[in-house]
XYZ file of C-alpha atoms in Angstrom:
418
model
C -0.203 -26.565 -11.408
C 2.721 -26.376 -13.908
C 3.691 -23.424 -16.287
C 1.639 -22.870 -19.065
C 3.573 -21.924 -22.208
C 3.508 -18.669 -24.074
C 4.802 -17.660 -27.129
C 6.632 -14.833 -25.541
C 9.990 -16.725 -24.378
C 10.597 -14.434 -21.034
C 7.305 -15.248 -19.711
C 8.708 -18.949 -19.642
C 11.308 -17.940 -17.398
C 11.305 -19.560 -13.923
C 12.615 -16.282 -12.270
C 10.212 -13.972 -14.342
C 7.437 -12.989 -11.730
C 4.890 -12.699 -14.561
C 4.197 -16.362 -16.455
C 0.862 -16.788 -18.338
C -0.375 -18.566 -15.704
C 0.066 -14.585 -13.735
C -1.527 -12.206 -15.925
C -1.724 -9.226 -13.293
C -3.760 -6.254 -14.218
C -1.822 -2.531 -14.093
C -1.997 0.840 -15.516
C 0.470 2.141 -17.275
C 2.284 4.913 -19.908
C 5.178 5.790 -21.609
C 6.801 8.485 -23.458
C 4.067 7.911 -26.823
C 1.598 6.350 -24.582
C -1.095 8.350 -22.452
C -1.915 6.175 -19.345
C -3.922 3.216 -20.216
C -4.846 -0.310 -19.091
C -2.285 -2.932 -19.522
C -1.580 -6.932 -18.311
C 2.122 -7.891 -17.450
C 3.370 -11.021 -19.298
C 7.460 -11.461 -18.811
C 9.260 -8.742 -19.216
C 6.396 -6.716 -21.387
C 3.065 -5.194 -20.931
C 0.755 -6.468 -23.213
C -1.822 -2.696 -24.209
C -5.210 -3.885 -23.105
C -6.669 -0.466 -23.976
C -5.597 -0.576 -27.742
C -6.517 -4.597 -27.789
C -10.086 -3.603 -27.468
C -10.323 -0.742 -29.530
C -8.982 -2.652 -32.141
C -11.616 -6.159 -31.519
C -9.294 -8.146 -30.561
C -10.799 -8.318 -26.786
C -14.591 -7.935 -26.658
C -16.369 -9.048 -23.460
C -19.685 -6.618 -23.416
C -21.330 -3.901 -25.313
C -19.788 -0.940 -23.836
C -15.728 -0.761 -23.480
C -14.156 -1.576 -20.204
C -10.629 -0.081 -20.948
C -11.244 3.171 -22.123
C -10.577 4.959 -18.649
C -6.843 4.182 -17.096
C -8.343 2.301 -14.079
C -9.877 -1.295 -13.631
C -12.438 -0.316 -11.848
C -15.062 -0.892 -14.934
C -13.654 -4.327 -15.437
C -14.135 -5.173 -11.606
C -18.037 -3.930 -11.876
C -18.526 -6.656 -14.545
C -18.609 -9.482 -11.603
C -16.540 -12.842 -11.688
C -18.205 -14.308 -15.339
C -16.672 -11.209 -17.041
C -13.495 -11.509 -14.732
C -13.372 -14.918 -15.817
C -13.581 -14.283 -19.562
C -11.080 -12.042 -19.833
C -8.273 -14.415 -18.420
C -9.552 -17.188 -20.348
C -9.328 -14.474 -23.303
C -6.233 -13.211 -22.309
C -4.950 -16.538 -21.600
C -5.630 -18.064 -25.341
C -3.974 -14.761 -27.108
C -0.713 -15.106 -25.199
C -0.234 -18.883 -25.152
C 2.186 -21.125 -27.157
C 0.656 -21.468 -30.322
C -1.740 -19.170 -30.680
C -2.804 -17.864 -34.226
C -3.264 -14.108 -33.320
C 0.411 -13.995 -32.051
C 0.842 -11.320 -34.643
C -2.053 -9.266 -33.764
C -0.757 -9.015 -30.640
C 3.236 -8.301 -31.176
C 2.854 -4.644 -31.912
C 0.871 -4.285 -28.758
C 3.892 -4.970 -26.617
C 5.482 -2.808 -25.031
C 8.903 -3.418 -23.078
C 8.676 -3.080 -18.878
C 11.365 -0.864 -18.879
C 9.730 1.518 -20.965
C 7.181 1.800 -18.674
C 5.616 4.726 -16.384
C 3.386 2.673 -13.477
C 0.307 4.308 -12.549
C -2.541 3.397 -9.822
C -4.069 0.115 -11.007
C -8.003 1.205 -9.602
C -9.460 4.216 -8.072
C -9.625 3.121 -4.126
C -13.117 3.798 -2.877
C -12.509 3.244 0.691
C -9.502 1.697 2.487
C -9.616 -0.464 5.934
C -6.757 -1.547 7.453
C -6.801 -4.589 9.883
C -4.735 -5.927 12.564
C -5.478 -9.673 12.129
C -1.694 -11.690 12.246
C -1.187 -12.863 15.285
C 2.856 -12.782 15.753
C 2.131 -9.297 15.242
C -0.673 -8.395 17.387
C 1.343 -10.664 20.348
C 4.466 -8.653 19.773
C 2.809 -5.391 20.028
C 1.034 -6.188 22.827
C 3.688 -7.917 24.835
C 5.783 -4.324 24.208
C 3.151 -2.415 25.889
C 1.027 -4.312 28.055
C 2.915 -7.563 28.706
C 3.437 -10.999 27.781
C -0.052 -11.856 30.117
C -2.259 -8.881 28.350
C -0.487 -9.384 24.557
C -3.632 -9.642 22.804
C -6.657 -7.414 23.364
C -10.005 -9.703 24.794
C -11.397 -9.244 21.589
C -8.562 -9.772 19.423
C -9.397 -13.969 19.110
C -13.136 -13.443 18.161
C -12.766 -10.882 15.218
C -10.491 -9.496 13.236
C -10.202 -5.727 14.240
C -9.550 -2.694 12.334
C -9.920 0.940 11.662
C -10.966 3.132 8.815
C -8.322 4.460 7.045
C -7.697 7.713 4.116
C -8.298 6.503 0.467
C -7.007 9.618 -0.327
C -3.362 9.021 1.003
C -3.073 5.480 -0.970
C -0.053 5.661 -3.727
C 1.449 3.663 -6.265
C 4.709 2.050 -5.645
C 7.767 4.169 -6.836
C 5.792 7.411 -4.809
C 8.274 8.903 -2.306
C 6.778 9.712 1.513
C 7.295 12.740 3.223
C 7.906 12.104 7.250
C 5.047 13.701 8.741
C 4.598 16.344 11.486
C 2.683 15.396 14.468
C 2.168 15.949 18.203
C 4.717 13.806 20.214
C 4.363 13.245 23.560
C 7.331 12.183 25.471
C 7.031 10.444 29.330
C 9.150 13.128 30.756
C 7.244 16.245 29.645
C 3.370 17.212 30.351
C 2.710 18.977 27.552
C 3.220 17.269 23.760
C 5.578 19.313 21.356
C 4.292 19.717 17.566
C 7.551 17.962 15.659
C 8.403 15.520 12.294
C 7.678 11.964 13.453
C 10.986 10.554 14.965
C 10.077 6.676 15.088
C 8.658 6.690 11.370
C 7.858 2.844 10.560
C 6.981 0.684 7.921
C 4.488 -2.482 7.887
C 4.580 -5.288 5.595
C 0.811 -6.129 4.640
C -0.857 -7.498 1.616
C -4.065 -5.635 0.230
C -7.101 -7.189 -1.079
C -9.350 -5.458 -3.544
C -13.365 -5.740 -3.659
C -14.676 -6.433 -6.890
C -18.470 -6.494 -5.929
C -20.428 -3.671 -4.135
C -22.873 -4.592 -1.344
C -25.009 -3.580 1.019
C -25.944 -5.991 3.944
C -24.203 -8.554 5.619
C -21.912 -11.494 3.667
C -21.292 -14.651 4.367
C -17.573 -15.644 4.364
C -18.220 -17.379 0.917
C -19.972 -14.283 -0.846
C -16.788 -11.713 0.582
C -14.551 -14.789 -0.832
C -16.796 -14.465 -4.315
C -16.253 -10.285 -4.212
C -12.835 -10.309 -3.848
C -10.892 -9.213 -7.385
C -7.113 -9.427 -6.363
C -4.263 -8.440 -4.110
C -1.191 -6.396 -4.026
C 1.458 -5.593 -1.503
C 1.296 -3.071 0.775
C 3.092 -1.250 2.816
C 0.895 0.896 5.782
C 3.402 3.342 6.520
C 3.024 4.640 10.423
C 4.296 7.357 12.831
C 4.707 5.308 15.834
C 5.493 8.449 18.256
C 1.930 10.306 16.620
C 0.384 7.008 17.528
C 0.833 6.693 21.027
C 0.134 9.859 21.927
C -3.257 9.652 20.039
C -4.239 6.325 19.571
C -6.328 6.074 23.188
C -9.302 5.844 23.188
C -10.431 5.624 19.102
C -7.087 4.084 17.470
C -5.306 4.968 14.845
C -5.655 8.360 13.363
C -3.196 10.698 11.623
C -0.179 8.428 12.645
C -1.485 6.037 9.501
C -2.303 9.087 7.858
C 0.652 10.115 5.924
C 0.723 7.375 3.309
C -0.266 3.637 1.962
C 1.875 2.457 -0.540
C 0.706 -0.427 -2.925
C 2.336 -2.510 -5.921
C 0.950 -1.520 -8.996
C -0.101 -4.927 -10.374
C -3.198 -6.744 -9.182
C -2.909 -10.094 -9.256
C -6.172 -11.748 -9.773
C -7.726 -14.551 -7.371
C -7.719 -16.778 -10.307
C -3.847 -17.088 -10.591
C -2.980 -17.270 -6.710
C -5.760 -20.297 -6.950
C -3.373 -23.341 -6.904
C -1.950 -21.772 -3.514
C -4.812 -21.836 -1.293
C -3.654 -22.802 2.165
C -5.651 -23.225 5.606
C -5.971 -20.531 8.090
C -4.514 -21.835 11.598
C -5.924 -23.882 14.096
C -8.046 -21.883 16.148
C -7.945 -21.365 19.609
C -11.737 -20.079 19.837
C -14.138 -20.792 18.372
C -15.243 -18.603 16.113
C -19.003 -17.274 15.687
C -21.011 -17.930 12.814
C -20.348 -14.885 10.529
C -16.827 -15.894 10.417
C -16.094 -19.309 10.923
C -13.652 -21.010 8.204
C -15.069 -22.480 5.143
C -11.895 -24.074 3.530
C -8.839 -23.214 2.883
C -9.043 -19.108 2.393
C -4.934 -17.984 2.921
C -2.631 -17.770 0.397
C 0.886 -19.118 0.673
C 2.839 -16.236 -0.638
C 6.558 -15.240 0.370
C 7.522 -11.657 1.121
C 10.009 -9.929 2.144
C 11.464 -6.500 2.712
C 14.418 -4.848 2.171
C 15.686 -1.396 3.457
C 18.569 0.515 1.775
C 20.042 3.927 3.054
C 20.432 6.450 0.681
C 23.371 5.745 -1.748
C 24.091 2.068 -0.046
C 22.782 -1.489 -0.899
C 19.356 -2.884 0.582
C 19.504 -5.464 3.185
C 16.633 -7.904 3.764
C 15.598 -7.247 6.867
C 12.033 -9.521 6.967
C 11.529 -12.906 5.210
C 7.919 -14.141 6.222
C 4.678 -15.575 4.537
C 1.122 -14.556 4.146
C -0.141 -17.360 5.128
C 0.835 -16.300 8.533
C -2.250 -14.420 9.040
C -4.969 -15.323 11.427
C -7.837 -14.047 9.555
C -8.225 -14.359 5.641
C -9.158 -11.312 3.956
C -12.728 -13.496 2.791
C -13.725 -13.206 6.620
C -12.595 -9.401 7.546
C -14.781 -8.353 4.489
C -17.572 -10.555 5.725
C -17.383 -8.943 9.547
C -16.807 -5.443 8.186
C -20.284 -5.797 6.244
C -21.535 -7.361 9.569
C -23.372 -3.753 10.401
C -24.627 -3.052 7.190
C -22.145 -0.947 6.160
C -22.112 -0.700 2.320
C -19.012 -2.056 0.657
C -18.070 -0.479 -2.882
C -15.817 -1.616 -6.262
C -12.800 -0.492 -5.305
C -12.386 -0.932 -1.913
C -9.216 -1.485 -0.315
C -8.313 -4.098 2.668
C -4.847 -4.210 4.235
C -4.329 -7.332 6.078
C -2.629 -6.214 8.871
C 1.235 -6.095 9.468
C 2.477 -9.883 8.843
C 5.339 -11.141 10.807
C 6.262 -14.993 11.686
C 7.061 -16.741 14.784
C 10.810 -15.815 14.889
C 12.287 -12.583 14.858
C 13.410 -12.302 11.054
C 9.853 -13.059 9.889
C 9.145 -9.757 11.959
C 7.044 -6.858 9.232
C 7.865 -3.709 10.945
C 10.500 -1.747 12.328
C 8.764 -1.690 15.946
C 9.145 -5.357 15.990
C 12.398 -5.593 14.351
C 13.992 -3.349 17.130
C 11.411 -4.239 19.773
C 10.176 -0.627 20.180
C 13.768 1.131 19.012
C 15.745 -0.948 22.237
C 17.260 -3.219 20.257
C 18.913 -1.758 17.054
C 18.993 -3.978 13.715
C 22.403 -3.871 12.172
C 22.287 -3.717 7.972
C 24.498 -5.193 5.611
C 26.429 -1.697 5.116
C 27.388 -1.626 9.258
C 24.456 0.973 9.531
C 21.935 0.495 12.494
C 18.119 1.126 12.307
C 15.489 1.546 14.930
C 13.035 3.210 12.908
C 13.398 4.821 9.347
C 15.562 7.681 8.542
C 15.366 10.311 5.476
C 16.669 8.590 2.601
C 15.594 5.281 3.465
C 14.733 3.235 0.896
C 11.787 0.639 1.822
C 10.575 -2.464 -0.891
C 8.359 -5.179 -0.258
C 8.676 -7.765 -2.760
C 6.611 -11.445 -2.758
C 6.195 -14.474 -4.938
C 4.040 -17.614 -4.698
C 6.063 -20.839 -6.127
C 4.761 -22.956 -8.852
C 6.120 -26.031 -10.185
C 9.098 -24.143 -12.208
C 7.196 -20.876 -12.273
C 6.312 -18.308 -9.763
C 2.950 -16.022 -9.643
C 5.153 -12.465 -8.532
C 3.957 -9.169 -7.660
C 6.701 -7.267 -8.856
C 7.689 -4.480 -5.777
C 5.884 -1.996 -2.967
C 8.934 0.797 -3.076
C 9.090 4.039 -1.204
C 11.585 6.294 0.088
C 11.421 8.496 3.235
C 12.079 12.088 2.285
C 12.435 14.820 4.892
C 9.642 16.973 6.799
C 8.966 19.841 5.360
C 9.498 23.659 6.929
C 7.060 23.899 9.754
C 3.860 25.147 8.411
C 2.670 26.449 11.297
C 6.069 28.358 12.723
C 5.215 31.814 11.990
């Protein structure tokens, strides 16, 4: 699919993340405007809340954009999702008769503060990237037992904390927790020493359900995608995770990018899941190309230093798609809510430069990586800034996600010390 030209010149640049083909949804404010819904287009944001108030966008009997989140639109379902995208495309397309109406509603991206784009109902994180799971399993169990026996049969996941999902740009405080050294019989309460990032994608559920979903029904229920960094305290995790899995190690924060890229924008970039080594059960079988060709990077910048790209990978490396994750999630009858967030799991490729976490890049801390500054890292240090970025490449345009960034701040003083 070629670029759809817009009357806004910056939207026609091959380097912008936000051409007319994209139209991602976010929430923004400025010095003079309170938090409101907006759509990124080129180097601007269209104030959708005001466009609806002025009758330029009129989709339903009740307003959808009075409140600063996109959940109200999600609840309307795919027909209204499509109607909004079609209306926005018509308004912003080259030759539109509505250009004069829209121009006063455009706000420079550079002048805006971006906020959480939706209310997160629940957060579930998966472990669905084969290269990542193989790397981690090899480190801890050896290559013969790298994958758990269930891994090739279903997407493994755990229920996380919706309350600690934050928008890009939010500082991340190094967590305290119980750390257990192999050399000591008892744990100590200390700040995490092996704090890590995880390069993931997040899928947003746009339709509620109350019973098992097929893969195709799950696919239809997904509203859009964000970049996701599931910050992880590896030393806390190593002590706590047996037998029930991650808990406090994953509860510090999960950062997401501020723009929801819709499924419709990603449609031209569908690719198949990998060849199956083991036939999946009926409720998980592939029904078509359910992944996307999205180039992903992670960079690390020490405090007051230039950034180094430490990872280059692609979303197509996942073993299970978001639709398969959602379908499996629903099999128990678990109700799924509008605004549920599903983390893909760390996205790693087959080679070292494609590994999506420092745990893998430094091979458990045994092989420090060297940054462009000459500094080395095994895990994150205070002041380090991690930035995720991603885009799907089209013919003369790109469908971008913006960035997902967070900076590590020192742990608070021990709140329990007497």
